[in-house]
PDB file of C-alpha atoms in Angstrom:
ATOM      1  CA  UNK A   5      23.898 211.921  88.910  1.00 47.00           C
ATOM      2  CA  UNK A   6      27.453 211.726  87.771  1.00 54.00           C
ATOM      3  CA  UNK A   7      29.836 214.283  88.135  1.00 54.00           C
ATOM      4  CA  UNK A   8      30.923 214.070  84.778  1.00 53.00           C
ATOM      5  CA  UNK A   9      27.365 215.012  83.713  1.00 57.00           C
ATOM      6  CA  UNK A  10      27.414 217.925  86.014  1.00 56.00           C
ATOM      7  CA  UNK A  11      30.657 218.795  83.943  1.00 55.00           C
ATOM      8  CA  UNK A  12      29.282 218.323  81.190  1.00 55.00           C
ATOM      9  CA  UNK A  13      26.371 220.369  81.782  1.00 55.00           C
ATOM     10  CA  UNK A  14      28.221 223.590  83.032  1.00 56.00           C
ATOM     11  CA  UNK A  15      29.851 224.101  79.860  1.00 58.00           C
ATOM     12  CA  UNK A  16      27.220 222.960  76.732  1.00 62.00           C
ATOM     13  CA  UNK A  17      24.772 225.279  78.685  1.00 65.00           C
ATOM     14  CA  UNK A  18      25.423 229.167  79.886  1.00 66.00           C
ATOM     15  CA  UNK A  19      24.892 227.925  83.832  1.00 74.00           C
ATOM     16  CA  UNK A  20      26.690 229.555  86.411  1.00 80.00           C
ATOM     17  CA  UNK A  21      28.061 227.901  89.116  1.00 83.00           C
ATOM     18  CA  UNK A  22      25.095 229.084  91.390  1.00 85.00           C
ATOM     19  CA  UNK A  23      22.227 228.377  88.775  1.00 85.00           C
ATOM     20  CA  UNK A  24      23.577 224.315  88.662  1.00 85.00           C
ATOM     21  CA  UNK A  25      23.735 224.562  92.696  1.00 88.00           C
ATOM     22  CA  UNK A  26      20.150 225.317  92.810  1.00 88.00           C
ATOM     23  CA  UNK A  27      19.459 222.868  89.837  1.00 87.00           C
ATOM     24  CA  UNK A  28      20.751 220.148  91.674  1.00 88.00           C
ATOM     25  CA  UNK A  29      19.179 220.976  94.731  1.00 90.00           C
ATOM     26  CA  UNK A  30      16.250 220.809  93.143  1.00 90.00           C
ATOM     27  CA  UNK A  31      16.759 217.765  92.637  1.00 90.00           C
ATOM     28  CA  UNK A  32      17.548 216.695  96.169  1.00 90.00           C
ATOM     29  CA  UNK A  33      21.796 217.081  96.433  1.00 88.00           C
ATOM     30  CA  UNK A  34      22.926 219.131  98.465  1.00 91.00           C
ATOM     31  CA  UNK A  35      26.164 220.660  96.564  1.00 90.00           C
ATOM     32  CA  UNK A  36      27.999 223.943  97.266  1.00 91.00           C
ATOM     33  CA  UNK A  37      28.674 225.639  94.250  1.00 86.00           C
ATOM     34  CA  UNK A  38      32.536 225.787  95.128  1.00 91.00           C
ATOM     35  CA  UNK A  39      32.270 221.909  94.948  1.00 90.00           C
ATOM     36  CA  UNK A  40      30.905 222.026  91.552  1.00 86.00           C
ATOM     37  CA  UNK A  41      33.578 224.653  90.377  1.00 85.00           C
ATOM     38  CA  UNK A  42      36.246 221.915  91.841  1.00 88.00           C
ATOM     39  CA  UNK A  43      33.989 219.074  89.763  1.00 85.00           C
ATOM     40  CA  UNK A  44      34.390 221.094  86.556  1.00 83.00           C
ATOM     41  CA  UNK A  45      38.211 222.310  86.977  1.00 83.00           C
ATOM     42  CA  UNK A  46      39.256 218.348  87.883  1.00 86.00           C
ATOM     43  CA  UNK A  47      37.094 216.587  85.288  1.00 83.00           C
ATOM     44  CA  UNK A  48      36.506 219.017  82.832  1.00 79.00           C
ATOM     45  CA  UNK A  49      39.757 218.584  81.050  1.00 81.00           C
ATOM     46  CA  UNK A  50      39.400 214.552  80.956  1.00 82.00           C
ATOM     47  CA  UNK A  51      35.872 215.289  79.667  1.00 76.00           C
ATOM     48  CA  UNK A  52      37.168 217.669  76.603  1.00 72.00           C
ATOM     49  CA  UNK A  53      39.978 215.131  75.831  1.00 76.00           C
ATOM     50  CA  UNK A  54      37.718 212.329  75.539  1.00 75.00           C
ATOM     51  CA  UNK A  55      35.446 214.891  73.112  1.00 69.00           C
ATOM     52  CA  UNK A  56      38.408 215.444  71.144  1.00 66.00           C
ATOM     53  CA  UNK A  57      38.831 211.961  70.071  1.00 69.00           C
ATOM     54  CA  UNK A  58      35.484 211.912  68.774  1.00 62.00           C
ATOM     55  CA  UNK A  59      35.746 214.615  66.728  1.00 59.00           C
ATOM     56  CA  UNK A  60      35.364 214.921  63.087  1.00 59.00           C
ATOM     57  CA  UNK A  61      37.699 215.690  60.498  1.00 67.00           C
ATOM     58  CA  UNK A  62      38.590 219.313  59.661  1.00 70.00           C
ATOM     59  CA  UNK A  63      37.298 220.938  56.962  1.00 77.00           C
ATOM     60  CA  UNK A  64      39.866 222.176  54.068  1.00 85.00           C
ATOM     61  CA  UNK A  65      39.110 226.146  54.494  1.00 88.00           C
ATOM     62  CA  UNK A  66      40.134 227.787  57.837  1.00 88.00           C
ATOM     63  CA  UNK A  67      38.994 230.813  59.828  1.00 88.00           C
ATOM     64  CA  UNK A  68      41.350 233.115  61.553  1.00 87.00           C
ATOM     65  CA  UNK A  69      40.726 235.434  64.196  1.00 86.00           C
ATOM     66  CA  UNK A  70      41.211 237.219  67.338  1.00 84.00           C
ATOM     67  CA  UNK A  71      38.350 238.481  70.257  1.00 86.00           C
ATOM     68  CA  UNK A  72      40.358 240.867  72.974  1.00 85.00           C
ATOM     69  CA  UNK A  73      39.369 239.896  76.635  1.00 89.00           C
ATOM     70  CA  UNK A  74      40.138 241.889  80.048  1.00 89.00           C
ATOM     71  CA  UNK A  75      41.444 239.904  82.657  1.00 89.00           C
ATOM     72  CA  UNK A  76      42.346 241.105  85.723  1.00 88.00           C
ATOM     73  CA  UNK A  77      42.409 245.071  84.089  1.00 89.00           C
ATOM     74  CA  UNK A  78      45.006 243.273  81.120  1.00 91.00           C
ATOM     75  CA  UNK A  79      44.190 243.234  77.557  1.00 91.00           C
ATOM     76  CA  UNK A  80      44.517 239.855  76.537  1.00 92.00           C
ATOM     77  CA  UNK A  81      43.896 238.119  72.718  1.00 90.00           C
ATOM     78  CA  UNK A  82      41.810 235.030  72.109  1.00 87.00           C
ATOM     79  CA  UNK A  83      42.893 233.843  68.699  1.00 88.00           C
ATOM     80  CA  UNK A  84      41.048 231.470  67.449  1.00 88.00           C
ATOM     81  CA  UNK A  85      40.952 229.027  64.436  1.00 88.00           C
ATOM     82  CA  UNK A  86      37.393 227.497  62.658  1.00 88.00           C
ATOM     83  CA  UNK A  87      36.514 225.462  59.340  1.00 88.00           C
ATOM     84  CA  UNK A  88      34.013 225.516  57.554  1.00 85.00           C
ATOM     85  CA  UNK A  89      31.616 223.836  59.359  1.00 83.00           C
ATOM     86  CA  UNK A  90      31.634 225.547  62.448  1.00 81.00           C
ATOM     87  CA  UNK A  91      34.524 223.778  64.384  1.00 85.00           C
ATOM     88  CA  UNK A  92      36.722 225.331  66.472  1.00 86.00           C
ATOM     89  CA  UNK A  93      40.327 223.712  65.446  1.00 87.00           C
ATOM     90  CA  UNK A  94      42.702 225.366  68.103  1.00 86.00           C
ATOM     91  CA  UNK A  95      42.333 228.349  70.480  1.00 88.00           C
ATOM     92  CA  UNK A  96      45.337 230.287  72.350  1.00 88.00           C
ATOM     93  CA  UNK A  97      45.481 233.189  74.624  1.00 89.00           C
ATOM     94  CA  UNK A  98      48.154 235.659  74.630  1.00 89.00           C
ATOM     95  CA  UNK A  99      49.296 239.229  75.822  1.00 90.00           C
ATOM     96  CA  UNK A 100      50.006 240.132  72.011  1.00 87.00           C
ATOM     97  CA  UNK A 101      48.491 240.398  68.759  1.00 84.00           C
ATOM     98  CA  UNK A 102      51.288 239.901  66.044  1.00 86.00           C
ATOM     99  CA  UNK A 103      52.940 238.227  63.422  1.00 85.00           C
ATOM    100  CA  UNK A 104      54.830 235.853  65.877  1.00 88.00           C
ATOM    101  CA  UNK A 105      51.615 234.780  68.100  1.00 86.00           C
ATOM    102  CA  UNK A 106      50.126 234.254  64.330  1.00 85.00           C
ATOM    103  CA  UNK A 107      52.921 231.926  63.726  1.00 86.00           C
ATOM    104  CA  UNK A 108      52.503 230.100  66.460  1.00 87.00           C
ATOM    105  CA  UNK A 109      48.736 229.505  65.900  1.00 86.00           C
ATOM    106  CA  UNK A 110      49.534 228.319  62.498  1.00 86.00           C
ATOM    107  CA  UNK A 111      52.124 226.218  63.301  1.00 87.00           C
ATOM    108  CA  UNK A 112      49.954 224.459  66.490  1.00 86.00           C
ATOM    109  CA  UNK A 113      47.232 224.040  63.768  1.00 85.00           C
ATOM    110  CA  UNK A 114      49.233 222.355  61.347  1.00 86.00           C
ATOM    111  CA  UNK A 115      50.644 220.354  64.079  1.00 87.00           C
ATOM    112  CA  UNK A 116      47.242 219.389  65.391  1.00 84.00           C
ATOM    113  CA  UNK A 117      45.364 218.870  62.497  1.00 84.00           C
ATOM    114  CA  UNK A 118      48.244 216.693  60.520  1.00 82.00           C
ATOM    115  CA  UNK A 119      47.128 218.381  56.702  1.00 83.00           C
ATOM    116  CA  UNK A 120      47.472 221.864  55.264  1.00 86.00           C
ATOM    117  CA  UNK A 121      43.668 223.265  54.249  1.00 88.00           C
ATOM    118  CA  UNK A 122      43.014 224.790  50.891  1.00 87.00           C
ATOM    119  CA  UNK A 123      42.337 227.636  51.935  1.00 89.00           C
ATOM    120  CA  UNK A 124      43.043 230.143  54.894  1.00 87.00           C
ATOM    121  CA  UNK A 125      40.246 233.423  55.855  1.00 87.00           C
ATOM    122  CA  UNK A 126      41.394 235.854  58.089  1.00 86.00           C
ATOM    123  CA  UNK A 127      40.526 239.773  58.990  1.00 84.00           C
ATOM    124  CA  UNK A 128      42.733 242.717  57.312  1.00 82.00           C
ATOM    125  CA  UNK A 129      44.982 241.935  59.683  1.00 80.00           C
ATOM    126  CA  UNK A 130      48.690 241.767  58.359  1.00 82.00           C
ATOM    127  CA  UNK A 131      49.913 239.579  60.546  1.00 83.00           C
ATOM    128  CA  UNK A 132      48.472 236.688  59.525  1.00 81.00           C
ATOM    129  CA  UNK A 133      49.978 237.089  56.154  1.00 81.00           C
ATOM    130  CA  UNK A 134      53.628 238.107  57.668  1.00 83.00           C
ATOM    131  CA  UNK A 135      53.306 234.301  59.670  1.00 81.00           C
ATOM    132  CA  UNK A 136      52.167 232.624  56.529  1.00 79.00           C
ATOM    133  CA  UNK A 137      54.930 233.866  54.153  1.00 80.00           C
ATOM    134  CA  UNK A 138      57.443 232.699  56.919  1.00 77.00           C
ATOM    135  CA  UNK A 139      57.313 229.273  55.822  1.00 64.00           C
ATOM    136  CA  UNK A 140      54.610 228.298  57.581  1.00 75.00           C
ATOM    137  CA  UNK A 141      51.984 227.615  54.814  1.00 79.00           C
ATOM    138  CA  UNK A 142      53.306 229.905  51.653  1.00 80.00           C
ATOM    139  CA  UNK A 143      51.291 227.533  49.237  1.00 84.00           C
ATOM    140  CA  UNK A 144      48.365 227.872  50.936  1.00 86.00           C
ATOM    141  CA  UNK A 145      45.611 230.515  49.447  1.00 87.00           C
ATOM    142  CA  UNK A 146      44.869 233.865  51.427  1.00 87.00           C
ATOM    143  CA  UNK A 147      41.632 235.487  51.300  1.00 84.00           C
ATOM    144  CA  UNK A 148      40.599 238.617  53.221  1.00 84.00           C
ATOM    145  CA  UNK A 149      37.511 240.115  51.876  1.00 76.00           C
ATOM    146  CA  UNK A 150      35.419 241.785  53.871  1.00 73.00           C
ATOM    147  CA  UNK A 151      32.612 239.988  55.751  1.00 76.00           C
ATOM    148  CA  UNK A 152      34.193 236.213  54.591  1.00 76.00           C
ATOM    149  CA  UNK A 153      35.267 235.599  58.236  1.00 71.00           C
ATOM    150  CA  UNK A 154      32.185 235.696  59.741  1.00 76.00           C
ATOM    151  CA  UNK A 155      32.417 232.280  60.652  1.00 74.00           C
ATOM    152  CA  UNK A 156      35.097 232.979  63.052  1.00 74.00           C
ATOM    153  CA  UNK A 157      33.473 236.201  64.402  1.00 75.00           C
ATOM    154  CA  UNK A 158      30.331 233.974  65.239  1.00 77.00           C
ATOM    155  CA  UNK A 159      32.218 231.239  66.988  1.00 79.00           C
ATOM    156  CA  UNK A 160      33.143 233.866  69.929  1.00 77.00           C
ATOM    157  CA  UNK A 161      29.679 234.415  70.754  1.00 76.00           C
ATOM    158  CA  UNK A 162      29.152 231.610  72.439  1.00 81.00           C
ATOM    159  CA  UNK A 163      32.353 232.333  74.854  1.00 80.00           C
ATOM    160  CA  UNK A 164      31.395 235.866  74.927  1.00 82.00           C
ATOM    161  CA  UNK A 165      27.804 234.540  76.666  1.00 82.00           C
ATOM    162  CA  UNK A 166      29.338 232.372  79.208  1.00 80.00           C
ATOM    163  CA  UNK A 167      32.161 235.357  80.375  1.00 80.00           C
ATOM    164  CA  UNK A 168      29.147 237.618  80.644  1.00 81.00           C
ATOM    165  CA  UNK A 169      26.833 234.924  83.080  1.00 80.00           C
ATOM    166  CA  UNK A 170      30.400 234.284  85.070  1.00 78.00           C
ATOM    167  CA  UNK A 171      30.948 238.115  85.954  1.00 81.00           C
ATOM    168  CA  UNK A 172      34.446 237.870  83.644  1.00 84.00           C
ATOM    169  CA  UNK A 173      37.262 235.387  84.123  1.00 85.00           C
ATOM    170  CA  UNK A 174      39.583 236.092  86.890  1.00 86.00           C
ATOM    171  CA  UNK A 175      43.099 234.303  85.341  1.00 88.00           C
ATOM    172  CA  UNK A 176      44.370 233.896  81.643  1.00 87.00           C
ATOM    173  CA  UNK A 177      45.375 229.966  82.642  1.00 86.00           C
ATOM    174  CA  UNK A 178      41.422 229.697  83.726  1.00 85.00           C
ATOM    175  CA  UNK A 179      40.253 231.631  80.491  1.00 85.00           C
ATOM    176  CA  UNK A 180      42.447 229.717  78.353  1.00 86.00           C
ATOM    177  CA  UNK A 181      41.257 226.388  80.089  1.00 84.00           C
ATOM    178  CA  UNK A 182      37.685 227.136  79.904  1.00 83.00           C
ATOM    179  CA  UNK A 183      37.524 228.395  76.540  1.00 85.00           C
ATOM    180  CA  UNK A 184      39.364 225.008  75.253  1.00 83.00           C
ATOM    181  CA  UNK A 185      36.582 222.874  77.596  1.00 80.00           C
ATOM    182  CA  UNK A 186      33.719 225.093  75.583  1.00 81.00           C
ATOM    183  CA  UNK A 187      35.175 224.403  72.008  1.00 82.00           C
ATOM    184  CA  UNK A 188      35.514 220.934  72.903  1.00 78.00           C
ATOM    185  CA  UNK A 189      31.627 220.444  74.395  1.00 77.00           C
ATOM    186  CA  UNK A 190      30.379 223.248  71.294  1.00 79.00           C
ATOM    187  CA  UNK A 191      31.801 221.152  68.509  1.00 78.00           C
ATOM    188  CA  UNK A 192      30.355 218.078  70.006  1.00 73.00           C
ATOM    189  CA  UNK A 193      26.912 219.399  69.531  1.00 71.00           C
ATOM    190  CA  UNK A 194      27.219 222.540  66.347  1.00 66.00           C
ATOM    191  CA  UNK A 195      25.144 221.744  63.493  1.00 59.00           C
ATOM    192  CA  UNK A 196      26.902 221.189  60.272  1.00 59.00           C
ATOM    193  CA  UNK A 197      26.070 224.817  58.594  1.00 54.00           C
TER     194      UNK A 197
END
């Protein structure tokens, strides 16, 4: 079995490091599951780059929104950015939740994707529109009615399952890491809603 499959399989299914130990001893290897947590920290990044290439093109409506995290006793915000379809675009971590750290999502995104979308749907929060006005995308439509961003609400789930089977994350550069490895794998395999 290659370790790159072993990668592979740690993040598209809610295993803990333990549960794929016993998997592949199962299966005859004989693997410690601190050697599998090296496997997925050393190829895991190659493993979501080469995803990344492969992935579709981004939809012309995107999701905004933030999921709050404790690491380490720290309040820390996940912001995150989905189309249409499900796909997570871009993902960062940070100590604050404001107009700035909204800027700099935007700005990544734009960055990223190459195109402005049609359309941007966030929460009530205001700083999304405060980093939008500052010529970031001031052409591009706002809506925030209530329940429209569900798409983004349901793309934390999954990441929300896997810090619950891994006891919480223990560093912001792991979360941040693990959470772009998950996207990466997830929007390899989510069905087109």
């Amino acid at each position: 079995m290659k370790v790159c499959s072993v990668s592979y399989k740690l993040h598209r299914f809610p295993l803990s490091y333990r549960l794929t130990e016993e998997m592949l001893r199962a299966r005859g290897l004989m693997v410690s599951y601190e050697t599998i947590r090296r496997w997925s920290d050393k190829f895991g990044p190659a493993y979501a780059a080469r995803l990344r290439r492969k992935s579709a093109k981004p939809g012309d409506i995107w999701h905004l929104d933030g999921v709050h995290l404790r690491i380490q006793w720290q309040v820390y915000w996940l912001w995150r950015a989905v189309d249409q379809e499900g796909y997570v675009l871009d993902e960062i971590l940070q100590t604050r939740r404001n107009a700035k750290v909204a800027q700099r999502l935007l700005r990544s995104l734009l960055h990223k994707q190459g195109a402005k979308p049609a359309r941007i749907v966030t929460d009530k929060r205001s700083s999304y529109a405060t980093a939008k006005r500052r010529h970031v995308m001031p052409s591009v439509r706002h809506l925030t009615r209530k329940r429209l961003n569900n798409r983004a609400e349901n793309a934390h789930l999954p990441l929300r399952k896997r810090e619950k089977v891994m006891q919480k994350f223990r560093s912001s550069g792991g979360c941040q890491l693990f959470a772009s490895m998950l996207s990466a794998v997830r929007n390899l395999f989510a069905l087109p809603a």
